[in-house]
Amino acid sequence: VQLQASGGGLVQAGGSLRLSCAASGGTLNHMGWFRQAPGKEREFVSIIRWSGGSTYYADSVKGRFTISGDNTKTTVYLRMSGLKLEDTAVYYCAAANRFRPILSSIRSMSSYDVWGQGTQVTVSS
């Protein structure tokens, strides 16, 4: 399975961006995003569970970011609004193919076995 992320860029604080991640080569049960800011560890952003459509967000993005997917369950989007300087990071698409994330670990990197290349999001003042 491969993931292809796109949509990053430079945006002013308060602006919006939409990230996309397209999957190919397999069936996925969860898809979403993590991010890594310079000098920091990679952190959870948002995940969608295809079965049932449940969505999960980090507290830091809740109310500003919206995750969604297409009806083929192979592409996930992250609509980011009200962007802040601290949202600057490389955003990584993640997915579960062989793994089956459980609720208690859904925000953990170790729950996902497929990773895409990162896309840079830079928020300027």
C-alpha angles and dihedrals in degrees: 000000000000131000125205117195126194143158105075123135148124119308136166121249110277092028132114140241135177122217123200131198122189122195128206136178104034153024119279130196099193131023133178151106144299126178139205124203121200111285093005137100122259110269138195118261110166142331135192122206107214095209104075094355097253114170131204130196139188111247090241093063102031111126093017104059127054125195121203140158142208123254092256088065090225101099128056127190132201115202108198119194133170089029117199132201089252091061088071106118146108106278117214126199113224133186143177116232109151092009122081110208116213123212095255092056102032091113093052123102090220090067092069126071101182124064133180129209115275128259119210120237115188121185116196130196 
